[in-house]
């Protein structure tokens, strides 16, 4: 996908302070910096970094861990009975303290969001993490050799910034993002009719999916279908079982699918929605509820003609896994042997060393504070990144991982 135009912003000046700050600390001896020399050696045995705004990206990690779409020795397409990444180990990071990313655009804070996303990449590239037991920062985490942006919103707003930053830092690390991969999924799945995108409000506001789907189909010599988007502010939270939301998953899916179909109706295009991109990390977990919602709307005479008899769903996670395999092979940095060390998982929490940060009753960053911050204040660490333990994952989310993401659950070791 290297031939595509930048995903969001042609000339990026955002996160510039952060990029420069990391450049000024090439030994990784300050917050938001990393040891550049560690990535200029043989990186084959380093882990692959995967990040998301929270735990949703574990759906992408599950797809990566379980996919068998290639022959591992010959690199040819086709299953060989072995997981494609059997020799690789992974390092996952969820920016739980600062999520949801999908709501920064409506708060007018996409500039801060873009800085957060570059910080996520810097964390994975570096060695620094916070040990909450010893209450101190440590510098012994392995850096990663490649980056997967598992979050749709983070890909939409941050992939160009990360690529530009890696270039500035002269670090040979590649980045794969779910939006570009999802567009490949559309190229493969879409036959005729219109395309629908269900995502966060932020992803839809960025226009990344319509733009990249258009570029991908255009470069393949295909005509570009009508693309209708529907941003949901609540569905990801409802799926996680967040008690702040009162509706059930079924009710929320019904509302969002209806809103998508009605938006498509308003566009005045007669062709039915036939391909739907599940453009948020959480949505593939509720594909059957979404499909039921479409089925119910087919019974509505006013909307029936706007929905194809069978919808093709695109799960960007699967396509991201394929993209990662290809990029690793192209960069010739596949691990040589089965890993000796385990995967590792981290998430962010409000900085316990800062007494001045407003917190909610359950210890999260207070919403108003979260969405009022500006970029460039690099002497302040509002959150720190700690190992992901069972106790740090809300119980409803834990259940979701255990039941729906068994390979991740096994590797989490909880
Ligand atoms: N992971 C986000 C995404 O895929 C959804 C949750 C959020 O808004 O942070 O867009």
mmCIF file of C-alpha atoms and ligand atoms in Angstrom:
data_model
loop_
_atom_site.group_PDB
_atom_site.id
_atom_site.type_symbol
_atom_site.label_atom_id
_atom_site.label_comp_id
_atom_site.label_asym_id
_atom_site.label_seq_id
_atom_site.Cartn_x
_atom_site.Cartn_y
_atom_site.Cartn_z
ATOM 1 C CA UNK A 1 0.000 0.000 0.000
ATOM 2 C CA UNK A 2 3.025 2.293 -0.186
ATOM 3 C CA UNK A 3 1.829 3.941 -3.371
ATOM 4 C CA UNK A 4 -1.203 5.451 -1.676
ATOM 5 C CA UNK A 5 -1.457 9.121 -0.896
ATOM 6 C CA UNK A 6 -1.093 10.113 2.749
ATOM 7 C CA UNK A 7 -4.081 8.893 4.683
ATOM 8 C CA UNK A 8 -5.241 12.114 6.216
ATOM 9 C CA UNK A 9 -3.042 15.185 6.076
ATOM 10 C CA UNK A 10 -0.633 15.854 3.240
ATOM 11 C CA UNK A 11 1.764 18.026 5.238
ATOM 12 C CA UNK A 12 1.881 17.206 8.873
ATOM 13 C CA UNK A 13 3.133 19.706 11.397
ATOM 14 C CA UNK A 14 1.250 18.128 14.264
ATOM 15 C CA UNK A 15 3.143 16.279 16.979
ATOM 16 C CA UNK A 16 6.185 18.253 15.752
ATOM 17 C CA UNK A 17 7.375 19.094 19.285
ATOM 18 C CA UNK A 18 7.156 15.457 20.246
ATOM 19 C CA UNK A 19 9.008 14.277 17.157
ATOM 20 C CA UNK A 20 11.757 16.801 17.790
ATOM 21 C CA UNK A 21 11.891 15.944 21.509
ATOM 22 C CA UNK A 22 12.482 12.257 20.690
ATOM 23 C CA UNK A 23 15.112 13.283 18.155
ATOM 24 C CA UNK A 24 16.921 15.291 20.830
ATOM 25 C CA UNK A 25 17.057 12.224 23.123
ATOM 26 C CA UNK A 26 18.326 9.462 20.802
ATOM 27 C CA UNK A 27 19.497 7.390 23.776
ATOM 28 C CA UNK A 28 15.946 7.129 25.091
ATOM 29 C CA UNK A 29 16.948 8.735 28.374
ATOM 30 C CA UNK A 30 13.834 10.910 28.761
ATOM 31 C CA UNK A 31 10.084 10.398 28.779
ATOM 32 C CA UNK A 32 8.683 10.078 25.223
ATOM 33 C CA UNK A 33 12.010 9.064 23.680
ATOM 34 C CA UNK A 34 13.666 5.802 22.689
ATOM 35 C CA UNK A 35 17.085 4.335 21.952
ATOM 36 C CA UNK A 36 17.452 4.786 18.186
ATOM 37 C CA UNK A 37 20.573 2.601 17.938
ATOM 38 C CA UNK A 38 18.643 -0.479 19.187
ATOM 39 C CA UNK A 39 16.627 -0.387 15.970
ATOM 40 C CA UNK A 40 19.583 -0.012 13.649
ATOM 41 C CA UNK A 41 20.900 -3.509 14.449
ATOM 42 C CA UNK A 42 19.539 -6.920 13.481
ATOM 43 C CA UNK A 43 15.947 -6.568 14.713
ATOM 44 C CA UNK A 44 14.655 -10.000 13.686
ATOM 45 C CA UNK A 45 14.312 -11.348 17.223
ATOM 46 C CA UNK A 46 12.524 -8.303 18.578
ATOM 47 C CA UNK A 47 8.749 -8.419 19.127
ATOM 48 C CA UNK A 48 6.149 -6.863 16.844
ATOM 49 C CA UNK A 49 4.317 -3.945 18.454
ATOM 50 C CA UNK A 50 0.531 -3.711 18.256
ATOM 51 C CA UNK A 51 -1.331 -0.761 19.731
ATOM 52 C CA UNK A 52 -4.832 0.515 20.217
ATOM 53 C CA UNK A 53 -6.644 3.114 22.270
ATOM 54 C CA UNK A 54 -7.555 0.348 24.725
ATOM 55 C CA UNK A 55 -8.331 -3.336 24.725
ATOM 56 C CA UNK A 56 -10.321 -3.299 21.429
ATOM 57 C CA UNK A 57 -7.143 -3.866 19.443
ATOM 58 C CA UNK A 58 -6.869 -7.295 21.039
ATOM 59 C CA UNK A 59 -9.365 -8.360 18.332
ATOM 60 C CA UNK A 60 -6.690 -7.479 15.783
ATOM 61 C CA UNK A 61 -4.026 -9.306 17.791
ATOM 62 C CA UNK A 62 -6.298 -12.376 17.944
ATOM 63 C CA UNK A 63 -6.601 -12.301 14.141
ATOM 64 C CA UNK A 64 -2.812 -11.989 13.796
ATOM 65 C CA UNK A 65 -2.149 -14.843 16.232
ATOM 66 C CA UNK A 66 -4.584 -17.246 14.593
ATOM 67 C CA UNK A 67 -4.332 -16.509 10.874
ATOM 68 C CA UNK A 68 -3.002 -19.155 8.509
ATOM 69 C CA UNK A 69 -3.205 -17.520 5.076
ATOM 70 C CA UNK A 70 0.392 -18.131 3.909
ATOM 71 C CA UNK A 71 2.915 -20.897 3.655
ATOM 72 C CA UNK A 72 5.504 -19.913 6.236
ATOM 73 C CA UNK A 73 8.513 -21.282 4.329
ATOM 74 C CA UNK A 74 7.697 -20.383 0.729
ATOM 75 C CA UNK A 75 5.785 -17.179 1.650
ATOM 76 C CA UNK A 76 3.164 -18.152 -0.935
ATOM 77 C CA UNK A 77 -0.543 -17.570 -0.270
ATOM 78 C CA UNK A 78 -2.392 -20.601 1.076
ATOM 79 C CA UNK A 79 -2.682 -22.315 4.436
ATOM 80 C CA UNK A 80 0.109 -24.650 5.584
ATOM 81 C CA UNK A 81 -1.435 -25.762 8.876
ATOM 82 C CA UNK A 82 0.836 -23.462 10.888
ATOM 83 C CA UNK A 83 -0.097 -20.023 12.225
ATOM 84 C CA UNK A 84 1.546 -17.414 9.977
ATOM 85 C CA UNK A 85 3.323 -15.749 12.893
ATOM 86 C CA UNK A 86 4.348 -18.938 14.719
ATOM 87 C CA UNK A 87 7.913 -17.660 15.252
ATOM 88 C CA UNK A 88 7.000 -14.133 16.266
ATOM 89 C CA UNK A 89 6.351 -12.634 19.664
ATOM 90 C CA UNK A 90 4.171 -9.611 20.241
ATOM 91 C CA UNK A 91 4.080 -6.585 22.479
ATOM 92 C CA UNK A 92 0.622 -5.066 22.889
ATOM 93 C CA UNK A 93 -0.170 -1.612 24.204
ATOM 94 C CA UNK A 94 -3.616 -0.180 24.968
ATOM 95 C CA UNK A 95 -3.842 3.511 25.830
ATOM 96 C CA UNK A 96 -6.702 2.824 28.227
ATOM 97 C CA UNK A 97 -6.157 5.996 30.298
ATOM 98 C CA UNK A 98 -6.705 8.292 27.314
ATOM 99 C CA UNK A 99 -9.404 6.402 25.440
ATOM 100 C CA UNK A 100 -11.892 6.572 23.738
ATOM 101 C CA UNK A 101 -9.945 8.042 20.845
ATOM 102 C CA UNK A 102 -13.139 8.163 18.782
ATOM 103 C CA UNK A 103 -14.473 11.160 20.715
ATOM 104 C CA UNK A 104 -11.485 13.569 20.477
ATOM 105 C CA UNK A 105 -12.658 14.991 17.136
ATOM 106 C CA UNK A 106 -16.054 16.066 18.483
ATOM 107 C CA UNK A 107 -14.236 17.731 21.403
ATOM 108 C CA UNK A 108 -12.113 19.657 18.867
ATOM 109 C CA UNK A 109 -8.939 17.941 20.099
ATOM 110 C CA UNK A 110 -7.620 16.030 17.114
ATOM 111 C CA UNK A 111 -4.275 17.810 17.519
ATOM 112 C CA UNK A 112 -3.866 16.312 20.989
ATOM 113 C CA UNK A 113 -5.075 12.944 19.744
ATOM 114 C CA UNK A 114 -2.379 12.982 17.068
ATOM 115 C CA UNK A 115 0.252 13.574 19.724
ATOM 116 C CA UNK A 116 -1.119 10.698 21.825
ATOM 117 C CA UNK A 117 -0.835 8.365 18.835
ATOM 118 C CA UNK A 118 2.823 9.234 18.204
ATOM 119 C CA UNK A 119 3.449 8.744 21.954
ATOM 120 C CA UNK A 120 1.963 5.236 21.638
ATOM 121 C CA UNK A 121 4.466 4.431 18.893
ATOM 122 C CA UNK A 122 7.368 5.880 20.933
ATOM 123 C CA UNK A 123 6.415 3.719 23.912
ATOM 124 C CA UNK A 124 6.580 0.559 21.813
ATOM 125 C CA UNK A 125 9.838 1.618 20.143
ATOM 126 C CA UNK A 126 11.443 2.263 23.518
ATOM 127 C CA UNK A 127 12.430 0.373 26.656
ATOM 128 C CA UNK A 128 10.760 2.566 29.269
ATOM 129 C CA UNK A 129 7.779 1.420 31.343
ATOM 130 C CA UNK A 130 6.430 2.126 34.812
ATOM 131 C CA UNK A 131 6.668 -0.509 37.515
ATOM 132 C CA UNK A 132 3.658 0.198 39.763
ATOM 133 C CA UNK A 133 4.946 -2.095 42.532
ATOM 134 C CA UNK A 134 8.321 -0.390 42.840
ATOM 135 C CA UNK A 135 6.757 2.969 41.864
ATOM 136 C CA UNK A 136 9.538 3.722 39.438
ATOM 137 C CA UNK A 137 10.280 3.802 35.717
ATOM 138 C CA UNK A 138 12.306 0.935 34.307
ATOM 139 C CA UNK A 139 14.271 0.710 31.069
ATOM 140 C CA UNK A 140 14.268 -3.030 30.299
ATOM 141 C CA UNK A 141 11.383 -3.577 27.896
ATOM 142 C CA UNK A 142 12.454 -4.790 24.449
ATOM 143 C CA UNK A 143 11.783 -2.300 21.647
ATOM 144 C CA UNK A 144 9.650 -3.475 18.725
ATOM 145 C CA UNK A 145 10.754 -4.109 15.150
ATOM 146 C CA UNK A 146 7.442 -3.217 13.465
ATOM 147 C CA UNK A 147 4.265 -1.349 14.367
ATOM 148 C CA UNK A 148 0.667 -2.411 13.855
ATOM 149 C CA UNK A 149 -1.913 0.297 14.501
ATOM 150 C CA UNK A 150 -4.837 -1.872 15.528
ATOM 151 C CA UNK A 151 -7.113 1.114 16.196
ATOM 152 C CA UNK A 152 -9.152 2.516 13.313
ATOM 153 C CA UNK A 153 -9.303 6.003 14.823
ATOM 154 C CA UNK A 154 -5.560 6.012 15.551
ATOM 155 C CA UNK A 155 -4.810 4.855 12.005
ATOM 156 C CA UNK A 156 -7.078 7.519 10.556
ATOM 157 C CA UNK A 157 -5.460 10.332 12.537
ATOM 158 C CA UNK A 158 -1.936 9.127 13.176
ATOM 159 C CA UNK A 159 -0.435 6.795 10.599
ATOM 160 C CA UNK A 160 0.967 9.573 8.436
ATOM 161 C CA UNK A 161 2.485 11.284 11.477
ATOM 162 C CA UNK A 162 4.141 8.045 12.612
ATOM 163 C CA UNK A 163 5.534 7.333 9.146
ATOM 164 C CA UNK A 164 6.876 10.887 8.897
ATOM 165 C CA UNK A 165 8.362 10.641 12.394
ATOM 166 C CA UNK A 166 10.108 7.332 11.642
ATOM 167 C CA UNK A 167 11.616 8.966 8.575
ATOM 168 C CA UNK A 168 12.829 11.953 10.611
ATOM 169 C CA UNK A 169 14.314 9.642 13.245
ATOM 170 C CA UNK A 170 15.848 7.479 10.471
ATOM 171 C CA UNK A 171 14.480 4.330 12.054
ATOM 172 C CA UNK A 172 13.896 1.306 9.767
ATOM 173 C CA UNK A 173 10.543 0.283 11.250
ATOM 174 C CA UNK A 174 7.447 -0.180 9.103
ATOM 175 C CA UNK A 175 3.850 0.571 10.084
ATOM 176 C CA UNK A 176 0.703 -1.317 9.142
ATOM 177 C CA UNK A 177 -2.699 0.234 9.870
ATOM 178 C CA UNK A 178 -6.201 -1.191 9.911
ATOM 179 C CA UNK A 179 -7.715 1.380 7.532
ATOM 180 C CA UNK A 180 -5.448 0.636 4.571
ATOM 181 C CA UNK A 181 -5.857 -3.076 5.267
ATOM 182 C CA UNK A 182 -9.634 -2.700 5.515
ATOM 183 C CA UNK A 183 -9.679 -0.984 2.125
ATOM 184 C CA UNK A 184 -7.940 -4.041 0.698
ATOM 185 C CA UNK A 185 -10.696 -6.093 2.263
ATOM 186 C CA UNK A 186 -13.266 -3.998 0.402
ATOM 187 C CA UNK A 187 -11.334 -4.482 -2.839
ATOM 188 C CA UNK A 188 -11.623 -8.231 -2.353
ATOM 189 C CA UNK A 189 -15.175 -8.472 -0.980
ATOM 190 C CA UNK A 190 -17.071 -5.817 -2.890
ATOM 191 C CA UNK A 191 -18.847 -6.820 -6.078
ATOM 192 C CA UNK A 192 -21.654 -4.338 -6.734
ATOM 193 C CA UNK A 193 -23.884 -1.872 -4.910
ATOM 194 C CA UNK A 194 -22.854 0.585 -2.231
ATOM 195 C CA UNK A 195 -20.401 0.320 0.670
ATOM 196 C CA UNK A 196 -21.270 1.144 4.275
ATOM 197 C CA UNK A 197 -18.745 1.995 6.973
ATOM 198 C CA UNK A 198 -19.574 1.576 10.650
ATOM 199 C CA UNK A 199 -16.908 3.210 12.825
ATOM 200 C CA UNK A 200 -16.338 5.719 15.619
ATOM 201 C CA UNK A 201 -17.465 9.317 15.217
ATOM 202 C CA UNK A 202 -13.798 10.318 14.921
ATOM 203 C CA UNK A 203 -12.943 7.797 12.209
ATOM 204 C CA UNK A 204 -15.969 8.909 10.175
ATOM 205 C CA UNK A 205 -15.138 12.608 10.684
ATOM 206 C CA UNK A 206 -11.620 12.026 9.332
ATOM 207 C CA UNK A 207 -13.054 10.662 6.072
ATOM 208 C CA UNK A 208 -10.178 8.157 6.023
ATOM 209 C CA UNK A 209 -12.203 5.112 4.962
ATOM 210 C CA UNK A 210 -13.947 6.716 1.941
ATOM 211 C CA UNK A 211 -10.653 8.278 0.852
ATOM 212 C CA UNK A 212 -8.539 5.126 1.160
ATOM 213 C CA UNK A 213 -11.206 2.808 -0.273
ATOM 214 C CA UNK A 214 -11.461 5.220 -3.217
ATOM 215 C CA UNK A 215 -7.685 5.241 -3.720
ATOM 216 C CA UNK A 216 -7.376 1.467 -3.370
ATOM 217 C CA UNK A 217 -10.174 0.655 -5.831
ATOM 218 C CA UNK A 218 -9.034 3.452 -8.134
ATOM 219 C CA UNK A 219 -5.461 2.106 -8.261
ATOM 220 C CA UNK A 220 -6.879 -1.335 -9.017
ATOM 221 C CA UNK A 221 -8.750 0.125 -12.009
ATOM 222 C CA UNK A 222 -12.118 -0.335 -10.348
ATOM 223 C CA UNK A 223 -14.937 2.190 -10.223
ATOM 224 C CA UNK A 224 -15.537 3.664 -6.789
ATOM 225 C CA UNK A 225 -18.936 2.865 -5.256
ATOM 226 C CA UNK A 226 -21.021 5.177 -3.112
ATOM 227 C CA UNK A 227 -19.697 4.982 0.435
ATOM 228 C CA UNK A 228 -21.968 5.856 3.369
ATOM 229 C CA UNK A 229 -20.544 6.177 6.868
ATOM 230 C CA UNK A 230 -22.143 6.011 10.292
ATOM 231 C CA UNK A 231 -20.184 7.051 13.355
ATOM 232 C CA UNK A 232 -21.194 5.621 16.706
ATOM 233 C CA UNK A 233 -20.240 7.368 19.931
ATOM 234 C CA UNK A 234 -21.522 4.513 22.098
ATOM 235 C CA UNK A 235 -21.281 1.093 20.477
ATOM 236 C CA UNK A 236 -17.658 0.348 21.497
ATOM 237 C CA UNK A 237 -18.454 1.242 25.117
ATOM 238 C CA UNK A 238 -21.660 -0.814 25.087
ATOM 239 C CA UNK A 239 -19.757 -3.841 23.751
ATOM 240 C CA UNK A 240 -17.225 -3.473 26.580
ATOM 241 C CA UNK A 241 -20.111 -3.496 29.059
ATOM 242 C CA UNK A 242 -19.394 0.064 30.241
ATOM 243 C CA UNK A 243 -22.076 0.773 32.887
ATOM 244 C CA UNK A 244 -22.261 4.407 31.658
ATOM 245 C CA UNK A 245 -24.377 3.122 28.774
ATOM 246 C CA UNK A 246 -27.859 1.850 29.507
ATOM 247 C CA UNK A 247 -28.753 0.241 26.173
ATOM 248 C CA UNK A 248 -28.009 -3.387 25.260
ATOM 249 C CA UNK A 249 -25.680 -4.412 22.406
ATOM 250 C CA UNK A 250 -28.729 -5.437 20.350
ATOM 251 C CA UNK A 251 -30.475 -2.109 20.900
ATOM 252 C CA UNK A 252 -27.345 -0.119 20.054
ATOM 253 C CA UNK A 253 -26.670 -2.182 16.908
ATOM 254 C CA UNK A 254 -30.282 -1.675 15.810
ATOM 255 C CA UNK A 255 -29.939 2.105 16.277
ATOM 256 C CA UNK A 256 -26.591 2.411 14.492
ATOM 257 C CA UNK A 257 -27.556 0.158 11.589
ATOM 258 C CA UNK A 258 -30.815 2.074 11.138
ATOM 259 C CA UNK A 259 -28.872 5.348 11.170
ATOM 260 C CA UNK A 260 -26.499 3.979 8.507
ATOM 261 C CA UNK A 261 -29.335 2.851 6.241
ATOM 262 C CA UNK A 262 -31.199 6.137 6.695
ATOM 263 C CA UNK A 263 -28.030 8.105 5.892
ATOM 264 C CA UNK A 264 -27.686 5.987 2.762
ATOM 265 C CA UNK A 265 -31.329 6.723 1.912
ATOM 266 C CA UNK A 266 -30.689 10.469 2.318
ATOM 267 C CA UNK A 267 -27.773 10.278 -0.112
ATOM 268 C CA UNK A 268 -30.406 9.480 -2.743
ATOM 269 C CA UNK A 269 -28.371 6.634 -4.228
ATOM 270 C CA UNK A 270 -30.562 3.756 -5.324
ATOM 271 C CA UNK A 271 -27.978 0.954 -5.172
ATOM 272 C CA UNK A 272 -28.277 -1.168 -2.025
ATOM 273 C CA UNK A 273 -25.659 -1.423 0.690
ATOM 274 C CA UNK A 274 -23.949 -4.704 -0.053
ATOM 275 C CA UNK A 275 -20.543 -4.436 1.656
ATOM 276 C CA UNK A 276 -20.145 -3.174 5.202
ATOM 277 C CA UNK A 277 -16.807 -2.354 6.804
ATOM 278 C CA UNK A 278 -16.670 -3.085 10.522
ATOM 279 C CA UNK A 279 -14.390 -0.073 10.962
ATOM 280 C CA UNK A 280 -13.966 -0.107 14.733
ATOM 281 C CA UNK A 281 -11.927 -2.667 16.678
ATOM 282 C CA UNK A 282 -14.937 -3.788 18.705
ATOM 283 C CA UNK A 283 -17.505 -4.216 15.936
ATOM 284 C CA UNK A 284 -16.404 -7.603 14.554
ATOM 285 C CA UNK A 285 -17.316 -8.984 17.998
ATOM 286 C CA UNK A 286 -20.972 -8.152 17.295
ATOM 287 C CA UNK A 287 -21.177 -8.947 13.590
ATOM 288 C CA UNK A 288 -24.142 -11.267 14.117
ATOM 289 C CA UNK A 289 -26.098 -8.573 16.032
ATOM 290 C CA UNK A 290 -25.313 -6.117 13.225
ATOM 291 C CA UNK A 291 -26.478 -8.649 10.639
ATOM 292 C CA UNK A 292 -29.711 -9.215 12.584
ATOM 293 C CA UNK A 293 -30.278 -5.458 12.588
ATOM 294 C CA UNK A 294 -29.969 -5.363 8.784
ATOM 295 C CA UNK A 295 -32.308 -8.365 8.506
ATOM 296 C CA UNK A 296 -34.932 -6.570 10.619
ATOM 297 C CA UNK A 297 -34.705 -3.446 8.428
ATOM 298 C CA UNK A 298 -35.244 -5.506 5.271
ATOM 299 C CA UNK A 299 -38.802 -5.975 6.566
ATOM 300 C CA UNK A 300 -39.319 -2.203 6.456
ATOM 301 C CA UNK A 301 -40.842 -1.449 3.035
ATOM 302 C CA UNK A 302 -39.238 2.025 2.937
ATOM 303 C CA UNK A 303 -35.719 0.693 3.518
ATOM 304 C CA UNK A 304 -35.800 -2.809 2.067
ATOM 305 C CA UNK A 305 -34.456 -1.836 -1.382
ATOM 306 C CA UNK A 306 -31.476 -0.098 0.217
ATOM 307 C CA UNK A 307 -30.078 -3.310 1.725
ATOM 308 C CA UNK A 308 -28.678 -6.150 -0.402
ATOM 309 C CA UNK A 309 -30.143 -9.625 0.291
ATOM 310 C CA UNK A 310 -26.752 -10.672 1.675
ATOM 311 C CA UNK A 311 -24.197 -8.297 3.130
ATOM 312 C CA UNK A 312 -20.460 -8.951 2.761
ATOM 313 C CA UNK A 313 -18.738 -7.868 5.992
ATOM 314 C CA UNK A 314 -15.158 -6.658 5.943
ATOM 315 C CA UNK A 315 -13.190 -7.218 9.147
ATOM 316 C CA UNK A 316 -10.034 -5.069 8.781
ATOM 317 C CA UNK A 317 -8.288 -7.228 11.406
ATOM 318 C CA UNK A 318 -7.936 -10.183 9.018
ATOM 319 C CA UNK A 319 -6.553 -7.964 6.283
ATOM 320 C CA UNK A 320 -4.169 -6.319 8.709
ATOM 321 C CA UNK A 321 -2.743 -9.735 9.569
ATOM 322 C CA UNK A 322 -2.126 -10.452 5.866
ATOM 323 C CA UNK A 323 -0.570 -7.032 5.348
ATOM 324 C CA UNK A 324 1.735 -7.590 8.318
ATOM 325 C CA UNK A 325 2.916 -10.940 6.924
ATOM 326 C CA UNK A 326 3.719 -9.371 3.547
ATOM 327 C CA UNK A 327 5.524 -6.363 5.048
ATOM 328 C CA UNK A 328 7.599 -8.543 7.398
ATOM 329 C CA UNK A 329 8.633 -10.728 4.480
ATOM 330 C CA UNK A 330 9.402 -7.718 2.281
ATOM 331 C CA UNK A 331 11.554 -6.171 5.028
ATOM 332 C CA UNK A 332 13.177 -9.602 5.606
ATOM 333 C CA UNK A 333 12.861 -9.283 9.359
ATOM 334 C CA UNK A 334 10.872 -12.432 10.190
ATOM 335 C CA UNK A 335 12.082 -14.126 13.375
ATOM 336 C CA UNK A 336 14.363 -17.053 12.608
ATOM 337 C CA UNK A 337 13.231 -19.464 15.320
ATOM 338 C CA UNK A 338 10.339 -20.013 17.703
ATOM 339 C CA UNK A 339 10.363 -17.321 20.396
ATOM 340 C CA UNK A 340 12.077 -18.003 23.704
ATOM 341 C CA UNK A 341 10.440 -15.050 25.465
ATOM 342 C CA UNK A 342 6.702 -14.540 25.953
ATOM 343 C CA UNK A 343 4.409 -11.908 24.490
ATOM 344 C CA UNK A 344 3.925 -8.881 26.685
ATOM 345 C CA UNK A 345 0.927 -6.647 27.291
ATOM 346 C CA UNK A 346 0.822 -3.097 28.622
ATOM 347 C CA UNK A 347 -1.801 -0.476 29.223
ATOM 348 C CA UNK A 348 -1.798 3.120 30.399
ATOM 349 C CA UNK A 349 -3.126 4.286 33.765
ATOM 350 C CA UNK A 350 -3.293 7.801 35.223
ATOM 351 C CA UNK A 351 0.164 8.718 36.563
ATOM 352 C CA UNK A 352 0.100 7.759 40.262
ATOM 353 C CA UNK A 353 2.986 10.193 40.883
ATOM 354 C CA UNK A 354 0.822 13.173 39.946
ATOM 355 C CA UNK A 355 -1.528 14.391 42.648
ATOM 356 C CA UNK A 356 -2.875 17.223 40.491
ATOM 357 C CA UNK A 357 -4.710 15.138 37.878
ATOM 358 C CA UNK A 358 -8.498 15.059 38.270
ATOM 359 C CA UNK A 359 -9.724 11.471 38.509
ATOM 360 C CA UNK A 360 -13.133 9.810 38.336
ATOM 361 C CA UNK A 361 -14.516 7.671 41.164
ATOM 362 C CA UNK A 362 -13.134 4.518 39.535
ATOM 363 C CA UNK A 363 -9.655 6.032 39.122
ATOM 364 C CA UNK A 364 -9.742 7.039 35.440
ATOM 365 C CA UNK A 365 -8.821 10.429 33.981
ATOM 366 C CA UNK A 366 -11.708 12.822 34.408
ATOM 367 C CA UNK A 367 -13.504 13.363 31.117
ATOM 368 C CA UNK A 368 -13.346 17.146 30.993
ATOM 369 C CA UNK A 369 -9.611 17.098 31.757
ATOM 370 C CA UNK A 370 -9.010 14.349 29.199
ATOM 371 C CA UNK A 371 -10.611 16.268 26.364
ATOM 372 C CA UNK A 372 -9.213 19.706 27.189
ATOM 373 C CA UNK A 373 -5.488 19.022 26.776
ATOM 374 C CA UNK A 374 -3.168 20.532 24.172
ATOM 375 C CA UNK A 375 -0.074 19.072 22.521
ATOM 376 C CA UNK A 376 3.494 20.118 23.277
ATOM 377 C CA UNK A 377 3.526 19.774 27.076
ATOM 378 C CA UNK A 378 6.151 17.055 27.130
ATOM 379 C CA UNK A 379 7.355 17.688 30.651
ATOM 380 C CA UNK A 380 4.004 16.363 31.916
ATOM 381 C CA UNK A 381 3.162 12.672 32.026
ATOM 382 C CA UNK A 382 -0.555 12.401 32.690
ATOM 383 C CA UNK A 383 -0.451 8.653 32.232
ATOM 384 C CA UNK A 384 2.157 5.918 32.619
ATOM 385 C CA UNK A 385 2.367 2.551 30.899
ATOM 386 C CA UNK A 386 2.223 -0.512 33.117
ATOM 387 C CA UNK A 387 1.887 -4.280 32.566
ATOM 388 C CA UNK A 388 -1.661 -5.314 31.688
ATOM 389 C CA UNK A 389 -2.848 -7.557 34.503
ATOM 390 C CA UNK A 390 -6.234 -9.093 35.012
ATOM 391 C CA UNK A 391 -6.939 -6.693 37.893
ATOM 392 C CA UNK A 392 -6.358 -3.681 35.654
ATOM 393 C CA UNK A 393 -8.957 -4.817 33.100
ATOM 394 C CA UNK A 394 -12.595 -4.110 33.999
ATOM 395 C CA UNK A 395 -14.390 -7.393 34.766
ATOM 396 C CA UNK A 396 -16.867 -7.113 31.851
ATOM 397 C CA UNK A 397 -13.980 -6.579 29.440
ATOM 398 C CA UNK A 398 -12.101 -9.512 30.962
ATOM 399 C CA UNK A 399 -15.084 -11.755 30.275
ATOM 400 C CA UNK A 400 -15.197 -10.499 26.683
ATOM 401 C CA UNK A 401 -11.526 -11.379 26.138
ATOM 402 C CA UNK A 402 -11.928 -14.779 27.765
ATOM 403 C CA UNK A 403 -14.963 -15.770 25.698
ATOM 404 C CA UNK A 404 -14.294 -14.090 22.347
ATOM 405 C CA UNK A 405 -10.493 -13.896 22.067
ATOM 406 C CA UNK A 406 -9.232 -17.260 23.330
ATOM 407 C CA UNK A 407 -5.698 -17.098 21.919
ATOM 408 C CA UNK A 408 -5.116 -13.648 23.403
ATOM 409 C CA UNK A 409 -6.584 -14.857 26.690
ATOM 410 C CA UNK A 410 -4.226 -17.845 26.725
ATOM 411 C CA UNK A 411 -1.205 -15.642 26.084
ATOM 412 C CA UNK A 412 -2.272 -13.076 28.648
ATOM 413 C CA UNK A 413 -1.857 -15.941 31.076
ATOM 414 C CA UNK A 414 -4.695 -14.907 33.330
HETATM 415 N N1 LIG B 1 -10.250 1.340 19.013
HETATM 416 C C1 LIG B 1 -11.123 2.381 18.518
HETATM 417 C C2 LIG B 1 -11.276 2.236 16.997
HETATM 418 O O1 LIG B 1 -11.069 1.194 16.426
HETATM 419 C C3 LIG B 1 -12.469 2.344 19.202
HETATM 420 C C4 LIG B 1 -12.452 2.808 20.653
HETATM 421 C C5 LIG B 1 -12.083 4.273 20.815
HETATM 422 O O2 LIG B 1 -12.861 5.162 20.396
HETATM 423 O O3 LIG B 1 -11.027 4.513 21.377
HETATM 424 O O4 LIG B 1 -11.612 3.191 16.352
#
